[in-house]
Short mmCIF file of C-alpha atoms and ligand atoms in Angstrom, two decimals:
data_model
loop_
_atom_site.label_atom_id
_atom_site.label_comp_id
_atom_site.label_asym_id
_atom_site.label_seq_id
_atom_site.Cartn_x
_atom_site.Cartn_y
_atom_site.Cartn_z
CA MET A 1 0.39 11.32 -17.63
CA LYS A 2 0.67 7.95 -15.94
CA HIS A 3 1.16 7.97 -11.87
CA LEU A 4 0.55 5.51 -9.63
CA ILE A 5 -1.19 7.35 -6.38
CA ASP A 6 -3.71 4.36 -5.43
CA PRO A 7 -3.73 0.99 -6.52
CA THR A 8 -7.02 1.69 -8.88
CA ASP A 9 -4.78 4.25 -10.94
CA LEU A 10 -4.07 0.67 -12.29
CA THR A 11 -6.24 -1.43 -14.75
CA LYS A 12 -6.16 -5.34 -13.38
CA LYS A 13 -4.42 -5.91 -16.96
CA GLU A 14 -1.57 -2.59 -16.18
CA ILE A 15 -0.87 -5.08 -12.86
CA ASP A 16 -0.86 -8.54 -14.59
CA GLU A 17 1.61 -6.55 -16.72
CA ILE A 18 3.60 -5.46 -14.09
CA VAL A 19 3.59 -8.94 -12.15
CA ALA A 20 4.58 -10.37 -15.63
CA LEU A 21 7.24 -8.10 -16.12
CA ALA A 22 9.21 -8.73 -12.47
CA GLU A 23 8.68 -12.36 -13.13
CA ASP A 24 10.54 -12.07 -16.57
CA ILE A 25 13.26 -9.53 -15.04
CA ILE A 26 13.39 -12.67 -12.55
CA ALA A 27 14.48 -14.91 -15.22
CA HIS A 28 16.46 -12.97 -16.90
CA ARG A 29 17.80 -10.00 -14.73
CA GLU A 30 20.91 -9.31 -17.15
CA ARG A 31 18.51 -7.87 -19.79
CA TYR A 32 17.26 -5.31 -18.28
CA GLN A 33 20.81 -4.25 -16.21
CA GLY A 34 21.18 -0.72 -18.09
CA SER A 35 17.28 -0.19 -18.89
CA MET A 36 17.01 3.29 -17.31
CA ALA A 37 20.63 4.00 -17.61
CA HIS A 38 20.84 7.96 -17.62
CA LYS A 39 17.49 8.37 -15.67
CA LYS A 40 17.23 8.94 -12.27
CA LEU A 41 14.50 8.37 -9.56
CA ALA A 42 14.12 10.66 -6.94
CA THR A 43 12.82 9.74 -3.49
CA LEU A 44 11.23 12.34 -1.26
CA PHE A 45 10.11 10.16 2.02
CA TYR A 46 9.10 13.02 4.66
CA GLU A 47 8.09 9.44 7.01
CA PRO A 48 10.99 7.39 8.10
CA SER A 49 11.09 4.12 5.74
CA THR A 50 13.96 1.25 5.61
CA ARG A 51 12.56 -1.55 2.96
CA THR A 52 10.29 1.35 0.71
CA ARG A 53 13.65 4.00 -0.01
CA LEU A 54 15.86 2.04 0.07
CA SER A 55 14.03 -0.67 -2.45
CA PHE A 56 13.32 2.30 -4.54
CA THR A 57 17.33 2.88 -4.61
CA ALA A 58 17.77 -0.45 -5.38
CA ALA A 59 15.50 -1.49 -8.15
CA MET A 60 16.92 2.12 -9.97
CA MET A 61 20.25 1.17 -9.31
CA GLU A 62 20.03 -2.66 -10.56
CA LEU A 63 18.66 -0.84 -13.76
CA GLY A 64 21.33 1.13 -14.38
CA GLY A 65 19.98 4.49 -12.96
CA GLN A 66 20.75 6.77 -10.63
CA VAL A 67 19.36 8.19 -7.49
CA LEU A 68 18.53 11.19 -5.55
CA GLY A 69 16.63 13.04 -3.13
CA PHE A 70 15.74 12.72 1.00
CA SER A 71 15.30 10.48 4.00
CA ASN A 72 14.52 13.66 6.46
CA PRO A 73 12.32 16.59 5.15
CA GLN A 74 14.07 18.60 8.00
CA ASN A 75 17.20 18.51 5.44
CA SER A 76 14.45 19.75 2.63
CA SER A 77 13.08 23.19 2.21
CA ALA A 78 9.70 21.64 3.50
CA ALA A 79 11.14 22.73 6.51
CA LYS A 80 11.00 26.33 5.66
CA GLY A 81 7.87 26.04 4.80
CA GLU A 82 7.76 24.69 0.94
CA THR A 83 4.76 23.27 -0.51
CA VAL A 84 3.94 19.53 -1.49
CA GLN A 85 3.25 20.70 -5.23
CA ASP A 86 6.44 23.18 -5.25
CA THR A 87 8.47 20.90 -4.04
CA VAL A 88 7.64 18.47 -7.01
CA ARG A 89 7.73 21.12 -9.51
CA VAL A 90 11.65 21.75 -8.82
CA VAL A 91 12.15 17.84 -8.04
CA GLY A 92 10.91 17.36 -11.55
CA CYS A 93 13.57 19.45 -12.97
CA PHE A 94 16.52 17.07 -11.62
CA ALA A 95 14.02 13.27 -11.78
CA ASP A 96 12.74 11.55 -14.13
CA ILE A 97 10.18 10.03 -11.72
CA ILE A 98 9.74 10.60 -8.29
CA ALA A 99 8.94 7.70 -5.14
CA MET A 100 7.36 10.01 -2.56
CA ARG A 101 6.33 8.57 1.28
CA HIS A 102 4.54 11.14 3.38
CA PRO A 103 2.15 11.13 6.96
CA ILE A 104 -0.05 13.29 5.31
CA GLU A 105 -3.10 12.07 3.55
CA GLY A 106 -3.70 12.81 -0.38
CA ALA A 107 -0.06 14.36 0.07
CA PRO A 108 0.66 12.35 -3.51
CA LEU A 109 -2.31 13.42 -5.50
CA VAL A 110 -2.06 17.31 -4.90
CA ALA A 111 1.79 16.30 -6.13
CA SER A 112 0.89 14.63 -9.14
CA GLU A 113 -1.47 17.59 -10.41
CA VAL A 114 1.07 19.75 -11.07
CA SER A 115 4.15 16.86 -12.00
CA SER A 116 5.85 17.34 -14.78
CA VAL A 117 7.24 13.72 -14.35
CA PRO A 118 5.47 10.34 -12.74
CA ILE A 119 5.06 10.45 -8.88
CA ILE A 120 4.47 6.70 -7.44
CA ASN A 121 3.04 7.18 -4.21
CA ALA A 122 5.35 5.41 -1.62
CA GLY A 123 3.07 5.51 1.25
CA ASP A 124 0.74 8.48 2.54
CA GLY A 125 -0.54 8.40 6.34
CA SER A 126 -3.03 5.82 6.66
CA HIS A 127 -4.03 5.53 3.80
CA SER A 128 -2.93 4.03 0.55
CA HIS A 129 0.54 2.07 -0.07
CA PRO A 130 0.39 1.04 -3.96
CA THR A 131 4.10 -0.19 -4.20
CA GLN A 132 3.05 -2.35 -1.08
CA THR A 133 0.66 -4.17 -2.92
CA LEU A 134 2.31 -4.44 -6.45
CA THR A 135 4.81 -6.50 -3.88
CA ASP A 136 1.96 -8.61 -1.89
CA LEU A 137 0.81 -9.36 -5.12
CA LEU A 138 3.81 -10.55 -6.64
CA THR A 139 4.76 -12.54 -3.54
CA ILE A 140 0.96 -14.04 -3.18
CA LYS A 141 1.53 -14.89 -7.46
CA ARG A 142 5.05 -16.57 -6.21
CA GLU A 143 4.15 -18.07 -3.17
CA LEU A 144 0.89 -20.06 -4.42
CA GLY A 145 1.03 -19.71 -8.50
CA ARG A 146 -1.93 -17.51 -8.48
CA ILE A 147 -3.85 -14.72 -7.22
CA ASP A 148 -7.07 -16.04 -8.35
CA ASP A 149 -9.23 -18.12 -6.07
CA ILE A 150 -7.35 -17.31 -2.69
CA THR A 151 -9.10 -16.78 0.47
CA ILE A 152 -6.94 -14.88 2.90
CA GLY A 153 -7.14 -13.21 6.02
CA PHE A 154 -5.80 -9.79 7.32
CA CYS A 155 -4.79 -9.52 11.07
CA GLY A 156 -3.66 -7.04 13.38
CA ASP A 157 -4.40 -3.38 12.80
CA LEU A 158 -6.96 -3.45 9.44
CA ARG A 159 -8.06 0.28 11.15
CA PHE A 160 -4.85 2.31 10.50
CA GLY A 161 -3.46 -0.26 7.42
CA ARG A 162 -2.44 1.16 4.76
CA THR A 163 -1.18 -1.90 3.17
CA VAL A 164 -3.84 -3.55 3.97
CA HIS A 165 -6.80 -1.03 2.64
CA SER A 166 -4.34 -1.12 -1.22
CA LEU A 167 -4.61 -4.92 -1.04
CA ILE A 168 -7.63 -5.39 -0.70
CA LYS A 169 -8.67 -2.45 -3.16
CA ALA A 170 -6.34 -4.40 -5.59
CA LEU A 171 -7.83 -8.02 -4.91
CA SER A 172 -11.10 -6.87 -4.96
CA ARG A 173 -10.31 -7.14 -9.03
CA TYR A 174 -9.55 -11.13 -9.21
CA HIS A 175 -12.09 -14.19 -9.62
CA GLY A 176 -13.08 -16.06 -6.06
CA ILE A 177 -11.23 -13.63 -3.26
CA LYS A 178 -12.30 -14.60 -0.04
CA VAL A 179 -11.81 -11.81 2.83
CA VAL A 180 -11.07 -12.81 6.68
CA LEU A 181 -11.05 -10.01 8.45
CA ILE A 182 -8.72 -10.70 11.93
CA ALA A 183 -9.51 -8.30 14.66
CA PRO A 184 -10.68 -6.50 18.20
CA ASP A 185 -13.46 -3.79 17.66
CA GLU A 186 -10.92 -1.05 17.72
CA LEU A 187 -8.64 -1.84 15.27
CA ARG A 188 -10.91 -3.17 12.53
CA LEU A 189 -11.42 -2.23 8.41
CA PRO A 190 -12.84 1.36 7.36
CA ASP A 191 -16.55 1.06 6.72
CA TYR A 192 -15.48 3.01 3.28
CA ILE A 193 -13.31 -0.27 2.28
CA LYS A 194 -16.12 -2.17 3.33
CA GLN A 195 -18.94 -0.47 1.35
CA ASP A 196 -17.04 0.93 -1.39
CA VAL A 197 -14.75 -1.93 -1.89
CA CYS A 198 -16.00 -4.82 -1.22
CA GLU A 199 -19.80 -4.52 -1.15
CA LYS A 200 -19.36 -2.75 -4.37
CA MET A 201 -16.91 -5.29 -5.96
CA GLY A 202 -19.03 -8.07 -4.34
CA VAL A 203 -15.75 -9.78 -2.70
CA ALA A 204 -16.90 -11.83 -0.15
CA TYR A 205 -15.84 -10.88 3.54
CA ARG A 206 -16.12 -12.18 7.19
CA GLU A 207 -15.09 -10.13 10.40
CA THR A 208 -13.56 -12.28 13.67
CA ASP A 209 -11.15 -11.72 16.03
CA SER A 210 -9.67 -14.99 16.93
CA LEU A 211 -7.09 -16.46 14.51
CA ASP A 212 -7.46 -19.70 16.07
CA GLU A 213 -10.61 -19.63 14.87
CA ALA A 214 -9.97 -18.35 11.19
CA ILE A 215 -6.26 -19.80 10.22
CA PRO A 216 -7.43 -23.10 9.20
CA GLU A 217 -9.20 -22.19 6.35
CA LEU A 218 -6.64 -19.43 4.70
CA ASP A 219 -4.42 -19.97 1.59
CA VAL A 220 -2.63 -16.12 2.72
CA LEU A 221 -2.55 -14.68 6.50
CA TYR A 222 -1.33 -11.18 6.09
CA MET A 223 -0.03 -10.17 9.65
CA THR A 224 0.41 -6.78 10.42
CA ARG A 225 1.68 -5.04 13.71
CA VAL A 226 -0.75 -3.76 16.66
CA GLN A 227 -0.47 -1.06 17.64
CA LYS A 228 -0.64 -0.72 21.71
CA GLU A 229 -0.30 3.44 20.63
CA ARG A 230 -4.17 3.38 18.95
CA PHE A 231 -6.20 1.90 22.08
CA LEU A 232 -6.97 4.48 24.92
CA ASP A 233 -7.16 1.17 27.66
CA GLU A 234 -4.14 -0.55 28.17
CA ASP A 235 -6.57 -3.43 29.83
CA GLU A 236 -8.08 -3.62 26.43
CA PHE A 237 -4.90 -3.67 24.44
CA ASP A 238 -3.59 -6.53 27.00
CA ARG A 239 -6.83 -8.53 26.85
CA VAL A 240 -6.72 -8.57 22.36
CA LYS A 241 -2.75 -8.54 22.09
CA ASP A 242 -2.08 -12.46 22.34
CA GLY A 243 -5.15 -12.87 19.95
CA LEU A 244 -3.50 -11.84 17.39
CA VAL A 245 0.53 -13.36 17.81
CA LEU A 246 1.14 -15.71 15.25
CA ASP A 247 3.51 -18.72 16.62
CA ALA A 248 4.30 -22.32 15.88
CA ARG A 249 1.29 -23.90 17.82
CA ARG A 250 -0.87 -21.90 15.10
CA MET A 251 0.94 -22.25 12.13
CA ALA A 252 0.79 -26.49 12.84
CA LEU A 253 -3.69 -24.85 12.86
CA ALA A 254 -3.17 -23.88 9.36
CA LYS A 255 -2.62 -25.72 5.37
CA GLU A 256 0.27 -26.87 4.55
CA LYS A 257 0.57 -24.56 1.44
CA MET A 258 -0.17 -21.23 3.24
CA ALA A 259 2.01 -17.86 3.01
CA VAL A 260 2.22 -15.81 5.73
CA LEU A 261 2.80 -12.50 4.48
CA HIS A 262 3.80 -8.87 6.55
CA PRO A 263 4.28 -5.63 5.11
CA LEU A 264 7.13 -5.75 7.74
CA PRO A 265 8.66 -3.95 10.44
CA ARG A 266 6.94 -6.23 12.66
CA VAL A 267 7.27 -6.13 16.35
CA ASN A 268 5.93 -8.94 18.16
CA GLU A 269 2.91 -10.09 15.92
CA ILE A 270 4.69 -13.73 14.49
CA LEU A 271 7.30 -14.99 17.24
CA THR A 272 10.73 -15.53 15.57
CA GLU A 273 10.05 -19.15 16.14
CA VAL A 274 7.84 -18.72 12.56
CA ASP A 275 10.48 -17.07 10.86
CA GLU A 276 11.97 -20.37 9.37
CA ASP A 277 8.58 -22.44 8.54
CA PRO A 278 9.04 -22.30 4.66
CA ARG A 279 5.38 -20.99 5.10
CA ALA A 280 6.61 -17.61 6.56
CA ALA A 281 7.33 -15.68 3.63
CA TYR A 282 7.63 -11.97 5.07
CA PHE A 283 11.45 -11.58 3.87
CA ARG A 284 11.37 -13.30 -0.09
CA GLN A 285 8.61 -10.53 -0.19
CA VAL A 286 11.24 -7.54 0.88
CA GLU A 287 13.03 -9.24 -1.99
CA ASN A 288 10.03 -9.28 -3.88
CA GLY A 289 9.55 -5.66 -3.68
CA LYS A 290 12.75 -5.03 -5.30
CA LEU A 291 12.05 -6.79 -8.06
CA VAL A 292 8.17 -5.56 -8.59
CA ARG A 293 9.83 -1.72 -7.98
CA MET A 294 12.35 -2.65 -11.18
CA ALA A 295 9.33 -3.77 -13.49
CA LEU A 296 7.45 0.17 -11.65
CA ILE A 297 9.90 1.89 -13.00
CA ILE A 298 10.16 0.69 -16.26
CA SER A 299 6.65 0.60 -16.74
CA LEU A 300 5.61 4.03 -15.62
CA MET A 301 8.18 5.34 -17.58
CA GLU A 302 7.33 3.48 -20.67
CA TRP A 303 3.79 4.21 -20.20
CA LYS A 304 4.29 8.36 -19.68
CA ASP A 305 3.71 9.83 -23.18
CA ASP A 306 1.58 6.51 -24.25
CA PRO A 307 -2.45 7.75 -24.88
CA ALA A 308 -3.03 3.81 -23.76
CA HIS A 309 -2.02 3.76 -20.70
CA THR A 310 -3.75 7.23 -18.86
CA MET A 311 -4.80 7.94 -15.20
CA PRO A 312 -8.28 6.71 -14.46
CA GLU A 313 -11.70 8.91 -15.42
CA HIS A 314 -13.37 10.04 -12.46
CA GLU A 315 -16.36 11.88 -12.60
CA ALA A 316 -15.93 15.98 -11.06
CA PRO A 317 -15.21 16.76 -7.63
CA ILE A 318 -17.73 18.01 -5.48
CA VAL A 319 -17.16 21.48 -4.44
CA ASN A 320 -19.32 22.78 -1.27
CA PRO A 321 -18.03 25.33 1.31
CA ALA A 322 -20.31 23.94 3.69
CA LEU A 323 -18.56 20.28 3.26
CA HIS A 324 -15.07 19.60 5.06
CA CYS A 325 -12.78 16.45 5.59
CA ALA A 326 -12.97 15.52 9.10
CA ASN A 327 -9.76 14.28 8.93
CA ALA A 328 -6.59 16.35 10.21
CA LYS A 329 -3.66 14.57 8.94
CA CYS A 330 -5.80 15.36 5.07
CA ILE A 331 -3.45 17.58 2.83
CA CYS A 332 -6.18 19.60 3.03
CA ASN A 333 -6.35 20.66 6.81
CA ASN A 334 -2.42 20.79 6.16
CA GLU A 335 -2.01 22.95 3.03
CA LYS A 336 -4.16 25.07 1.07
CA HIS A 337 -5.96 22.71 -0.97
CA GLU A 338 -9.08 23.65 -2.07
CA PRO A 339 -11.62 20.79 -0.15
CA ARG A 340 -13.11 18.96 -2.74
CA PHE A 341 -15.73 15.85 -2.35
CA ARG A 342 -17.08 12.89 -4.36
CA LEU A 343 -20.31 10.84 -4.32
CA ALA A 344 -19.07 7.28 -2.60
CA GLU A 345 -21.20 4.62 -2.22
CA ASN A 346 -25.05 4.49 -0.06
CA GLY A 347 -24.88 7.76 -0.98
CA ILE A 348 -21.64 8.66 2.02
CA THR A 349 -19.47 11.87 1.30
CA ARG A 350 -16.24 11.38 0.96
CA CYS A 351 -13.00 13.58 0.95
CA TRP A 352 -11.30 13.22 -2.31
CA TYR A 353 -8.20 13.42 -1.24
CA CYS A 354 -8.31 10.66 2.13
CA ASP A 355 -11.62 8.89 1.39
CA SER A 356 -12.73 10.39 5.14
CA LYS A 357 -16.23 10.72 5.81
CA VAL A 358 -17.14 14.93 5.59
CA ARG A 359 -18.65 16.38 8.18
N1 CP B 1 6.67 -1.90 4.01
C1 CP B 1 7.18 -1.11 4.31
O1 CP B 1 6.22 0.11 3.62
O2 CP B 1 8.55 -0.86 5.10
P1 CP B 1 9.21 1.07 4.97
O3 CP B 1 8.08 1.53 6.38
O4 CP B 1 10.28 0.43 5.95
O5 CP B 1 9.43 1.40 4.46
#
């Protein structure tokens, strides 16, 4: 069974096929209108969402399929204590494919272990958001005409921003990617992405806290919301926040062809004066999200029983009762799941479900 839990569940070839299919849908929308007739998508959203849930819904409707699900777990039997695995076993009796968003990291992974239908991770905590990644890749391709050979700046909350983590993982498979990480010390990219992805895959990266300094060299600027609630010291937040706001003055420092992406929602990190700049791609990116999810649904439905499209092989997990995942938001600390670990780069042991360091 082919699921999409992490961007690396797709080979680069499969990602390129999905992006190419999305481009074909754009060119020949009518050809795909009935392709999911009599099929049902379940959207199980345990966490708020506007773009992801509604774009999955619109995608399935445009393909001629139907949608069921919930947008608030309080209206589901999760409120009575039903586990994620029991829920997907049940929903698999009603739907042909499931998109799940969950605040607990690793929840879509444990769902995929028992599901009879493909599971799509629509965002798990601060961990991963692979369908946003497909959206971002399609947007970069449409805006710049290529994904290879780009310098991309990630600006804002790189620590908790799951869209940043997932996109760096996917881009690490492309040629000539240079990454500039623009964030204050408090919000720097987690070590596991720097070590297990950038260093392992040979992606050149550097870190700075100055958008002014970084912006002239960028082909893509990927903005994210700076999360005030993460700062212990409000003075510290005030010191850094304006250095990470995109305005017309900073756009004047950028290349003529730079594309500005943002997974949205934004708060105040991109001033509305930037919206009319032709390089502001973030609302076009939203439309791309629906198109690429159409392509993903078609692909996973085609691939689910195809031995040419399996999940990647991993080494057997490490099971050791002396080890504990340090992440309170990991599924293994919230439901009864056997703690499992993997040996990552530099000999560091990480949680199988959420990639946190062990304690
Ligand atoms: N980009 C994104 O995931 O937006 P939502 O939280 O609105 O789905």
